[in-house]
Short mmCIF file of C-alpha atoms and ligand atoms in Angstrom, two decimals:
data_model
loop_
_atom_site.label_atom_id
_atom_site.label_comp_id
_atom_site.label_asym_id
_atom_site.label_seq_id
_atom_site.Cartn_x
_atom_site.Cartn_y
_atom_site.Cartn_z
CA UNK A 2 0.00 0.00 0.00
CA UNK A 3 1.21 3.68 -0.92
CA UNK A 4 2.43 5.49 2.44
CA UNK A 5 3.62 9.12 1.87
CA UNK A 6 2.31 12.66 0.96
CA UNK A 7 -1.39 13.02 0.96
CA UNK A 8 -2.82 12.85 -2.74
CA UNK A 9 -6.70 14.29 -3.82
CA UNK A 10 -8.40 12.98 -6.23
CA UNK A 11 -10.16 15.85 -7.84
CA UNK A 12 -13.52 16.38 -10.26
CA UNK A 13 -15.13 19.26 -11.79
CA UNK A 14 -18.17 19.10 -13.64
CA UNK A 15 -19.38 22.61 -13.84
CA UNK A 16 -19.62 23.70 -17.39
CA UNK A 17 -18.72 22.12 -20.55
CA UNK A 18 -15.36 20.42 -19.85
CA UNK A 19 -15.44 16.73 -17.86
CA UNK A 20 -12.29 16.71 -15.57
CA UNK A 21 -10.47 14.74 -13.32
CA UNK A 22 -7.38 15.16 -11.85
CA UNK A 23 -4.89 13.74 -8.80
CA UNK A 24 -2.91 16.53 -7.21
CA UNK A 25 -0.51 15.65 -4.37
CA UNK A 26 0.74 17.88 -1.64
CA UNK A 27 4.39 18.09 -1.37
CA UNK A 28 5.48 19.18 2.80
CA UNK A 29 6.83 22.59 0.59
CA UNK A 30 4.99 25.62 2.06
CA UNK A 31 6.03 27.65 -0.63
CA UNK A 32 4.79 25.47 -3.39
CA UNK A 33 2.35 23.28 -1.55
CA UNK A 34 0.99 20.94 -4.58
CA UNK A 35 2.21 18.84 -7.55
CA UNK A 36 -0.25 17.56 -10.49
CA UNK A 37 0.67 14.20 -11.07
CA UNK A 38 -2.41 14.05 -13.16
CA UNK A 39 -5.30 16.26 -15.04
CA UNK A 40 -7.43 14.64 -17.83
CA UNK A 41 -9.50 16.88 -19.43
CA UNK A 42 -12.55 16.26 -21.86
CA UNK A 43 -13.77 18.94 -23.33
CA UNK A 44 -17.25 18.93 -25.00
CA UNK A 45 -16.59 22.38 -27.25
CA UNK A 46 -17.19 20.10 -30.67
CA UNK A 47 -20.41 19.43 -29.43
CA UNK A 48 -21.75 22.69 -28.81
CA UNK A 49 -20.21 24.31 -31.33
CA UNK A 50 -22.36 22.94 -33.86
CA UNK A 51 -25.19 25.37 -31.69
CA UNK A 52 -23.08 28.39 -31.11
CA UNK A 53 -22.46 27.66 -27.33
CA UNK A 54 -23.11 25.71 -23.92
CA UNK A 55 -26.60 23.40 -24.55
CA UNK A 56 -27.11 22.66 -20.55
CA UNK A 57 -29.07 19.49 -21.35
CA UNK A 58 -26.37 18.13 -23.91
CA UNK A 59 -23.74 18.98 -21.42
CA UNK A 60 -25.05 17.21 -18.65
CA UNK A 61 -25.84 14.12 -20.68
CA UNK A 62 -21.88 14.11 -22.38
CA UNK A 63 -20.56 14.56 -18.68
CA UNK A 64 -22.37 11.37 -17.54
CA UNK A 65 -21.29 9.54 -20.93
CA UNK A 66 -17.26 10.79 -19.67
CA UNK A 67 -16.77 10.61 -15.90
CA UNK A 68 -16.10 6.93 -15.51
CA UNK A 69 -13.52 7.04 -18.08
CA UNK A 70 -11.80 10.72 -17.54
CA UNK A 71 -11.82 9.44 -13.72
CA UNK A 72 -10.31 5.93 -14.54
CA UNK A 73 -7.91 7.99 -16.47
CA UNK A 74 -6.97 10.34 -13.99
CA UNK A 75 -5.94 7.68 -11.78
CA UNK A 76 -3.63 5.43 -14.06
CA UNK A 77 -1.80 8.58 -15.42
CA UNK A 78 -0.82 9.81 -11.80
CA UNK A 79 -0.11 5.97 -11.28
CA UNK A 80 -2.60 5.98 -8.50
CA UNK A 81 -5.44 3.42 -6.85
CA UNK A 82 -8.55 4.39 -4.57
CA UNK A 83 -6.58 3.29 -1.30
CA UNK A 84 -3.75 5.67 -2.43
CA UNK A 85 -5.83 8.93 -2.04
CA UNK A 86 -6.89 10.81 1.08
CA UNK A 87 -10.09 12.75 -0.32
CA UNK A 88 -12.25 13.18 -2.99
CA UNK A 89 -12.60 17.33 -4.04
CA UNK A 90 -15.78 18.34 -6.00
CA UNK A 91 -16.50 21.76 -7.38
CA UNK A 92 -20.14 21.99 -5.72
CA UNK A 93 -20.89 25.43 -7.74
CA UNK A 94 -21.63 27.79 -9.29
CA UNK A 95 -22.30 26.51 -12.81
CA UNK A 96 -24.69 24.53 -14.71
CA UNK A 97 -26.95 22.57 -12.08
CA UNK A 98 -27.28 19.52 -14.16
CA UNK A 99 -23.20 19.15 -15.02
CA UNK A 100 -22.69 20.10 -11.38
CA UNK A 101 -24.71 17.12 -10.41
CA UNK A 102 -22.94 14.79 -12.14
CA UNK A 103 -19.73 15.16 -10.69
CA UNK A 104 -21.16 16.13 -7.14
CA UNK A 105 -23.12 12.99 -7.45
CA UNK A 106 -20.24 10.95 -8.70
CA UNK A 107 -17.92 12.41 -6.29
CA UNK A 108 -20.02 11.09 -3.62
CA UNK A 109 -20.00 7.99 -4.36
CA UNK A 110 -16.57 7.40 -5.20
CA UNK A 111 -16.12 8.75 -1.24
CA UNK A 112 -18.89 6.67 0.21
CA UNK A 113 -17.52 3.15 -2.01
CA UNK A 114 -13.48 3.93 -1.13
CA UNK A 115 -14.36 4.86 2.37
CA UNK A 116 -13.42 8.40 1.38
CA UNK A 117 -13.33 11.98 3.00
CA UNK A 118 -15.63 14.41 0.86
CA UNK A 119 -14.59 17.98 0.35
CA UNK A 120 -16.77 20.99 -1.57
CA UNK A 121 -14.83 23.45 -3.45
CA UNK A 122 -16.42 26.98 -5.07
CA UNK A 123 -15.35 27.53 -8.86
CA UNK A 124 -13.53 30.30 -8.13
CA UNK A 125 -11.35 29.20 -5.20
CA UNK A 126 -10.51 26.41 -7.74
CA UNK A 127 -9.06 29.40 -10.43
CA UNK A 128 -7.76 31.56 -8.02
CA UNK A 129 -6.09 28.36 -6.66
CA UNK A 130 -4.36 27.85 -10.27
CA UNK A 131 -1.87 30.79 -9.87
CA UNK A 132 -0.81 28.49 -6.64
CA UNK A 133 -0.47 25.55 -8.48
CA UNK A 134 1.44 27.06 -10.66
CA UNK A 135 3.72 29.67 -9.31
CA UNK A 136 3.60 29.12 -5.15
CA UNK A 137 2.47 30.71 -2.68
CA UNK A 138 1.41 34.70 -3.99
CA UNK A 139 3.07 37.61 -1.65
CA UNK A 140 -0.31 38.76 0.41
CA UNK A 141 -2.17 40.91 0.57
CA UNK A 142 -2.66 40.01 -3.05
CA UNK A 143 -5.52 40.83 -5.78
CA UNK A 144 -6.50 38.51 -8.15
CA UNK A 145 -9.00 38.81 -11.34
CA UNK A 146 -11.03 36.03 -12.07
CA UNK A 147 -12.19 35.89 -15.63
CA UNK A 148 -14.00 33.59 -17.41
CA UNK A 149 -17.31 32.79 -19.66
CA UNK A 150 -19.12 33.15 -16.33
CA UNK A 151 -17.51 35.32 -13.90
CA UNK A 152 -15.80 39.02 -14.25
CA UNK A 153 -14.95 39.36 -10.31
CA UNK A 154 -11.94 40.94 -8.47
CA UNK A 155 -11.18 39.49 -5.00
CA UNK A 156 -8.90 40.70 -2.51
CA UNK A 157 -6.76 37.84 -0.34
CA UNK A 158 -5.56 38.96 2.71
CA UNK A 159 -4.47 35.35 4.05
CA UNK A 160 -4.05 31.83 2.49
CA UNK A 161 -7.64 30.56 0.65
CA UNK A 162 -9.44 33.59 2.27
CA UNK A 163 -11.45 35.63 -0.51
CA UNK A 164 -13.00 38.50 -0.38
CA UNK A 165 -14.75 39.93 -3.21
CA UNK A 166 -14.08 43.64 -4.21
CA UNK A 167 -16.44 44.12 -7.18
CA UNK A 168 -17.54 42.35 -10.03
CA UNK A 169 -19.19 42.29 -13.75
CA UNK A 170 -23.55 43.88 -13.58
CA UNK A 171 -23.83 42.48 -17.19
CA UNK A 172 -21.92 39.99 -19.07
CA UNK A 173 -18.47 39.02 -18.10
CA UNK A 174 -15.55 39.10 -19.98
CA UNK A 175 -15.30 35.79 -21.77
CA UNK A 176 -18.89 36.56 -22.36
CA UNK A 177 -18.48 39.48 -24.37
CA UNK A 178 -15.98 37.56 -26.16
CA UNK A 179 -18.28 34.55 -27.33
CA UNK A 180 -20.96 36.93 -28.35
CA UNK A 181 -18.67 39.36 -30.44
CA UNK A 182 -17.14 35.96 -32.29
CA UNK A 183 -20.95 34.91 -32.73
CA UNK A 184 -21.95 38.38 -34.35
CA UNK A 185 -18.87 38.40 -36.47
CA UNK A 186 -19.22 34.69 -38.13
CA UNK A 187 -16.46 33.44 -35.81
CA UNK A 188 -18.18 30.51 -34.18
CA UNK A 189 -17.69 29.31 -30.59
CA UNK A 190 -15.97 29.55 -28.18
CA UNK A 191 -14.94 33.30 -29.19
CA UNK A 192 -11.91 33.66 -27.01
CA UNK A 193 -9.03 31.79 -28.62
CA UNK A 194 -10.71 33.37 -32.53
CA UNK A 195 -10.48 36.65 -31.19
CA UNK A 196 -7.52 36.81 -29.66
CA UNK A 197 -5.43 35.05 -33.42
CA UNK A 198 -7.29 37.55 -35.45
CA UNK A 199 -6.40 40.15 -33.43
CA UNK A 200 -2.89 40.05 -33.77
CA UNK A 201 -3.27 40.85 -37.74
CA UNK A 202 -5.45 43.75 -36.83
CA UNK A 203 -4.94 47.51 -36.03
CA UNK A 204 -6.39 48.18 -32.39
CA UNK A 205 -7.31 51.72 -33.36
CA UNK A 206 -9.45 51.11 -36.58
CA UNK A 207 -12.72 51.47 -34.67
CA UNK A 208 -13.38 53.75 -31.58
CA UNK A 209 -15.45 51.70 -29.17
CA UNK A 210 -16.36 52.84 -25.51
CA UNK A 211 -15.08 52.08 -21.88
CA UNK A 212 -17.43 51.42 -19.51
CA UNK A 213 -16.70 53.44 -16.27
CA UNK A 214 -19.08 53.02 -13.25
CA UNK A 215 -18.78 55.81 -11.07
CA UNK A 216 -22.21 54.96 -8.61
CA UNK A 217 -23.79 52.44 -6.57
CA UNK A 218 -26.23 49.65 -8.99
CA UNK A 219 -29.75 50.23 -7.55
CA UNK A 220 -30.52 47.01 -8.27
CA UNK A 221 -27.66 45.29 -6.68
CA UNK A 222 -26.77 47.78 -3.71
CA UNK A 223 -23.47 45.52 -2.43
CA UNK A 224 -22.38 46.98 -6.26
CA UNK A 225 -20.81 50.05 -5.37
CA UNK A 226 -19.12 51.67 -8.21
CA UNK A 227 -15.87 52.46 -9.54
CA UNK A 228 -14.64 48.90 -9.50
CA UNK A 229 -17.38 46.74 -11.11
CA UNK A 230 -16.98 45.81 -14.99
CA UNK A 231 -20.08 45.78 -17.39
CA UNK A 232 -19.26 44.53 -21.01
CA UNK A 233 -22.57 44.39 -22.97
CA UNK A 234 -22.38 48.16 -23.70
CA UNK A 235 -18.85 47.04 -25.45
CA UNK A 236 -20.96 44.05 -27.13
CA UNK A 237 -23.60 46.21 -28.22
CA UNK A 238 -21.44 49.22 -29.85
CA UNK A 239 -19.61 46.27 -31.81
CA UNK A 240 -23.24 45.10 -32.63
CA UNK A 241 -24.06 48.49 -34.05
CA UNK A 242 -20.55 48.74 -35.41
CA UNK A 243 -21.01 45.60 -37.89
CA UNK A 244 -24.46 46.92 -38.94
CA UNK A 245 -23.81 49.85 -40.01
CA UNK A 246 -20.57 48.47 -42.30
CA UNK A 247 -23.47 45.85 -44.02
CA UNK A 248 -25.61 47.26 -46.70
CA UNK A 249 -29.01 48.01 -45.02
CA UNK A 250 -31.99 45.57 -45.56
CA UNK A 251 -29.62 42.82 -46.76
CA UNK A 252 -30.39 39.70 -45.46
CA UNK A 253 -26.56 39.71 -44.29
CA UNK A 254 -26.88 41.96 -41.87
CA UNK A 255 -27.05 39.68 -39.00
CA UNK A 256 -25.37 36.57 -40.44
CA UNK A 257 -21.68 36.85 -41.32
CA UNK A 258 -19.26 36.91 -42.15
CA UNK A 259 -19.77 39.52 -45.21
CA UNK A 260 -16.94 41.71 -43.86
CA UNK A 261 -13.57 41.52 -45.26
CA UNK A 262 -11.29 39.52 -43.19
CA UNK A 263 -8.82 42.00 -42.77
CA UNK A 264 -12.21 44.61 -41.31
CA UNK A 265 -12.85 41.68 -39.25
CA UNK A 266 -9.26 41.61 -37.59
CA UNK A 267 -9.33 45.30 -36.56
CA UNK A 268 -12.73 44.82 -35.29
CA UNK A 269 -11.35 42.02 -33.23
CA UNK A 270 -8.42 43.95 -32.46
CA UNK A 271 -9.98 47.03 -31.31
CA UNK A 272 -12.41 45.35 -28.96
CA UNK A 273 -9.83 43.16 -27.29
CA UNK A 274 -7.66 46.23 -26.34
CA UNK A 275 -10.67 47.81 -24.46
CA UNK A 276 -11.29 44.58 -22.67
CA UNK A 277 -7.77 44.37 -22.16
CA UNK A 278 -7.44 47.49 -21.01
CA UNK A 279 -10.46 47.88 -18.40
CA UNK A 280 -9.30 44.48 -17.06
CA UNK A 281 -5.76 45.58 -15.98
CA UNK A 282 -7.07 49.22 -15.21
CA UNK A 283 -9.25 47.99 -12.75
CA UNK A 284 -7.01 44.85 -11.38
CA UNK A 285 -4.06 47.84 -10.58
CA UNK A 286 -6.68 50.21 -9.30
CA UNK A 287 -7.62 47.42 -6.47
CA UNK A 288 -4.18 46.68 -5.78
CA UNK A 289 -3.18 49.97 -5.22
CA UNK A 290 -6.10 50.92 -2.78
CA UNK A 291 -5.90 47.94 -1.04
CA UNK A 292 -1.71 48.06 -1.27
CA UNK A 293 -1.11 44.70 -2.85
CA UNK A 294 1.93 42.97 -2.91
CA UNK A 295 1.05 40.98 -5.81
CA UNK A 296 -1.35 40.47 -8.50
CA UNK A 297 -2.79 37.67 -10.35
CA UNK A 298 -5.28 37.00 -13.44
CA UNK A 299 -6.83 33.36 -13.55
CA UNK A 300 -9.89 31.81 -15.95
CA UNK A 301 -10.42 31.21 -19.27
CA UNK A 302 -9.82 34.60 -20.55
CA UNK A 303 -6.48 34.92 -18.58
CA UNK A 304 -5.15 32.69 -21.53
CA UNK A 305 -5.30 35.78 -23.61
CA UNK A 306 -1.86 36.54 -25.32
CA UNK A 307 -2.54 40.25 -25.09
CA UNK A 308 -4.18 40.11 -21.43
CA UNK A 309 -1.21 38.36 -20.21
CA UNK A 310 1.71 40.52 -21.53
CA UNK A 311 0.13 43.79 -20.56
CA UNK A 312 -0.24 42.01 -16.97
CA UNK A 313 3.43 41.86 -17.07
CA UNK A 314 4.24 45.13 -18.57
CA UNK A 315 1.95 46.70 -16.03
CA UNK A 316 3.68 44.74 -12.90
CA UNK A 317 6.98 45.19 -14.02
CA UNK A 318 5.99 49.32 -14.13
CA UNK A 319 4.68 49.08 -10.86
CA UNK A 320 7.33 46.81 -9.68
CA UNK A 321 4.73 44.47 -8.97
CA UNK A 322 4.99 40.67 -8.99
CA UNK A 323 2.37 39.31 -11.36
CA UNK A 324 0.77 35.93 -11.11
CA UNK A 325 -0.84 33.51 -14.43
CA UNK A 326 -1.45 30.10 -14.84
CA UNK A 327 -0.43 27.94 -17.39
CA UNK A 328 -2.59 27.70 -20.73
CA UNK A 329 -3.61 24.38 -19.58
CA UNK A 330 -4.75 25.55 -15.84
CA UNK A 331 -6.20 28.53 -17.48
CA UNK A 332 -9.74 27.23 -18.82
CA UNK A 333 -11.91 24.64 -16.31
CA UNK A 334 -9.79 21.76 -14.94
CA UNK A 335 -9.98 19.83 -12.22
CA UNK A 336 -6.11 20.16 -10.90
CA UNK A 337 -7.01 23.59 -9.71
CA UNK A 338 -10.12 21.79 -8.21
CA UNK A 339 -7.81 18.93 -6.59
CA UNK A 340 -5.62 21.80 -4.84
CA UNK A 341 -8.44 23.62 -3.50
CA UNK A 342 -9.63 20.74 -1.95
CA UNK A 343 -6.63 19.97 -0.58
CA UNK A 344 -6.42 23.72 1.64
CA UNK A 345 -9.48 23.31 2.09
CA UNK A 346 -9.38 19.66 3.83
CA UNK A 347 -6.18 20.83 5.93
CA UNK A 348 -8.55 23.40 7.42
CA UNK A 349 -10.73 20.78 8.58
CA UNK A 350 -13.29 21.57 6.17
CA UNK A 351 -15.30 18.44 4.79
CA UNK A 352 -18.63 18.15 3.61
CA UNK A 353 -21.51 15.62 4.70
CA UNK A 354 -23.33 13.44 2.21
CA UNK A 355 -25.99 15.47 1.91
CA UNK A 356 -23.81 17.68 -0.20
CA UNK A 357 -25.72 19.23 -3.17
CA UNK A 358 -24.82 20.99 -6.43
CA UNK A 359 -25.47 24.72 -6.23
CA UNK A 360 -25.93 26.49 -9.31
CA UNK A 361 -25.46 30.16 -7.31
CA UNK A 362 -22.92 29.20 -4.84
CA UNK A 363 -21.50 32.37 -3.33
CA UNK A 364 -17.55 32.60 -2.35
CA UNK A 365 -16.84 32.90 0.38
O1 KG4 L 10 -12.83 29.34 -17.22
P1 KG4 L 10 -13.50 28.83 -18.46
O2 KG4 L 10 -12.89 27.63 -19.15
O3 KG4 L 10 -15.00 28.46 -18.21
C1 KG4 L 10 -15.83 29.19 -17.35
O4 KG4 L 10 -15.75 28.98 -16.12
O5 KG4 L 10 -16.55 30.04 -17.93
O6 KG4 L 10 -13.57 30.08 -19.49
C2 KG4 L 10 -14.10 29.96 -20.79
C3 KG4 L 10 -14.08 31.34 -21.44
C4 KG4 L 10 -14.81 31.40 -22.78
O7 KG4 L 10 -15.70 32.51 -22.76
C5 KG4 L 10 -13.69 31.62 -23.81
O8 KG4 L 10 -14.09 32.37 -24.94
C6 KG4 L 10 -12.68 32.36 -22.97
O9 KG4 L 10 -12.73 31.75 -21.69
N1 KG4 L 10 -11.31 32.24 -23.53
C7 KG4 L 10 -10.59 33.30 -23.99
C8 KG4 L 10 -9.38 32.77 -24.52
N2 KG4 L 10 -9.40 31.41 -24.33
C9 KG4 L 10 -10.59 31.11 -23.72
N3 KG4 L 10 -10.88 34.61 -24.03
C10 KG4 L 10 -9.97 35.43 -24.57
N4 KG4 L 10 -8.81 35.01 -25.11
C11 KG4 L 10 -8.46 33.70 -25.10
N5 KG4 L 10 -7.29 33.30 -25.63
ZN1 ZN L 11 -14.21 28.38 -14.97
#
């Protein structure tokens, strides 16, 4: 039997990718985690073909893949059920019927191998990726989570402690990106598209607005102002944008692409530096007020090429250590998942059986 440092088996379920990973800690308070696994199936073929995330399809593709991606998991990191000291489970927020699966699954695998169960939030799982990948982060840190769900900026004044500082009232980032891709013929998901067209374009060819929020959101009162994103302004002026550059009445209007592709690539480009831009305005905003010693990007959208050198060119202005993860830890996976799990089970925190999926889960 396998005696040594404590290994997690993690799962995440949550959107459109089927993961399972085995992360092990390694007695290194600096770097506290290894992956010796992370087996990732991603379902974007399948909802391409519809121009994004079907729930129903989802859920149905993650119950075709756990068994295997789990099975999987475990060879790769050369690992058996008596080897591991938890199972980890993102419990929400995200889809409620791919949440189920793997909260279901999860708690069975712990029930059948005689298992601790532990409950991790989305979020803690990317903010836990710039750990996994770089150590420890010099605290009080800041740290922008940004994906097809979430635009929020959280402040962490002590080890897997979040507080959240503001966040998107409309679409968030990765958002804005899917839509723009859909209105310009780009297909899903937007993000990676965007960002390779982009690079051919001129960032200037088309003014488009920054959103500033200067008051409180009647609506949502804990929104108080200056901090929060919005996006679908940004979505909407591209929308307008695009119209106006197809002859009116033509049935084209709304279907593309009739643009040229090189009108295409400065649209792309000119929208991705204001998103780019807002993004690290407002990350070094918050870590001035709040007198960060480092700051970090994590979530699908951090994998943008231009997002993550202006991160760097900004900290290394400010004299600022920056944190990313990896491409791979970047989008949904289940290694960032495991390593929650694992702070979170050191603190003592495990979760009954009566665990369920919640769509709305709120971090802390
Ligand atoms: O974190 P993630 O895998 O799933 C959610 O939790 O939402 O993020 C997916 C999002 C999608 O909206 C996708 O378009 C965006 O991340 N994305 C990118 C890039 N790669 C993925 N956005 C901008 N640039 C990229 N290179
Ligand atoms: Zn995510």
């Amino acid at each position: 039997m396998f005696v040594g440092a404590m290994r997690i088996l993690g799962i995440e379920t949550s959107c459109d990718e089927t993961s399972a990973a085995v992360v092990e800690e390694t007695g290194d308070a600096a770097r506290p985690w290894a992956i010796r696994s992370n087996v990732i199936a991603s379902q974007v073929p399948i909802h391409r073909e519809w121009g994004g995330v079907v729930p129903e399809l989802a859920s149905r593709q993650h119950i075709r893949d756990i068994c295997g991606v789990v099975e999987r998991a475990l060879t790769e990191a050369a690992t058996t059920w008596t080897d591991l000291g938890a199972v980890a489970v993102t419990q929400g927020p995200g889809l409620v019927g791919s949440l189920l699966v793997g909260v279901s699954f999860a708690k069975a695998a712990a029930v059948a191998a005689k298992l601790p169960l532990v409950a991790v939030h989305h979020l803690a799982g990317h903010i836990e990726s710039l750990v996994l990948q770089n150590g420890e982060m010099p605290l009080p840190a800041v740290v922008l989570v940004v994906s097809g769900g979430h635009t929020s900026l959280f402040r962490v004044d002590a080890p897997g402690r979040y507080e959240l500082v503001s966040r998107t009232r409309d679409d968030a980032a990765g958002e804005a990106y899917d839509k723009v891709a859909k209105l310009l013929g780009l297909g899903y998901p937007g993000g990676p598209v965007i960002d390779r067209l982009a690079q051919t374009g001129d960032d200037r060819a088309i003014a488009l607005p920054t959103t500033r929020l200067t008051h409180a959101d009647r609506n949502a009162p804990e929104l108080k102002g200056d901090l929060d994103f919005s996006f679908s302004g940004l979505k909407t002026a591209v929308l307008r944008h695009v119209r106006s550059r197809r002859p009116a009445g033509s049935a084209a209007q709304d279907a593309g692409p009739a643009l040229p592709d090189s009108e295409i690539a400065d649209i792309a480009a000119s929208f991705q530096r204001v998103v780019v831009t807002v993004l690290i305005d407002r990350l070094f905003d918050a870590a001035r007020r709040f007198q960060a010693r480092s700051v970090g990007i994590a979530g699908g959208v951090s994998a943008n090429s231009r997002l993550r050198a202006e991160l760097q060119a900004r900290g290394e202005r400010r004299d600022l250590p920056t944190y990313l993860p990896s491409l791979q830890l970047s989008t949904d996976n289940a290694a960032m998942i495991a390593a929650a799990g694992l702070r979170k089970f050191r603190e003592g925190a495990t979760a009954s059986l009566d665990l369920n999926a919640d769509a709305a889960l709120a971090l802390p």
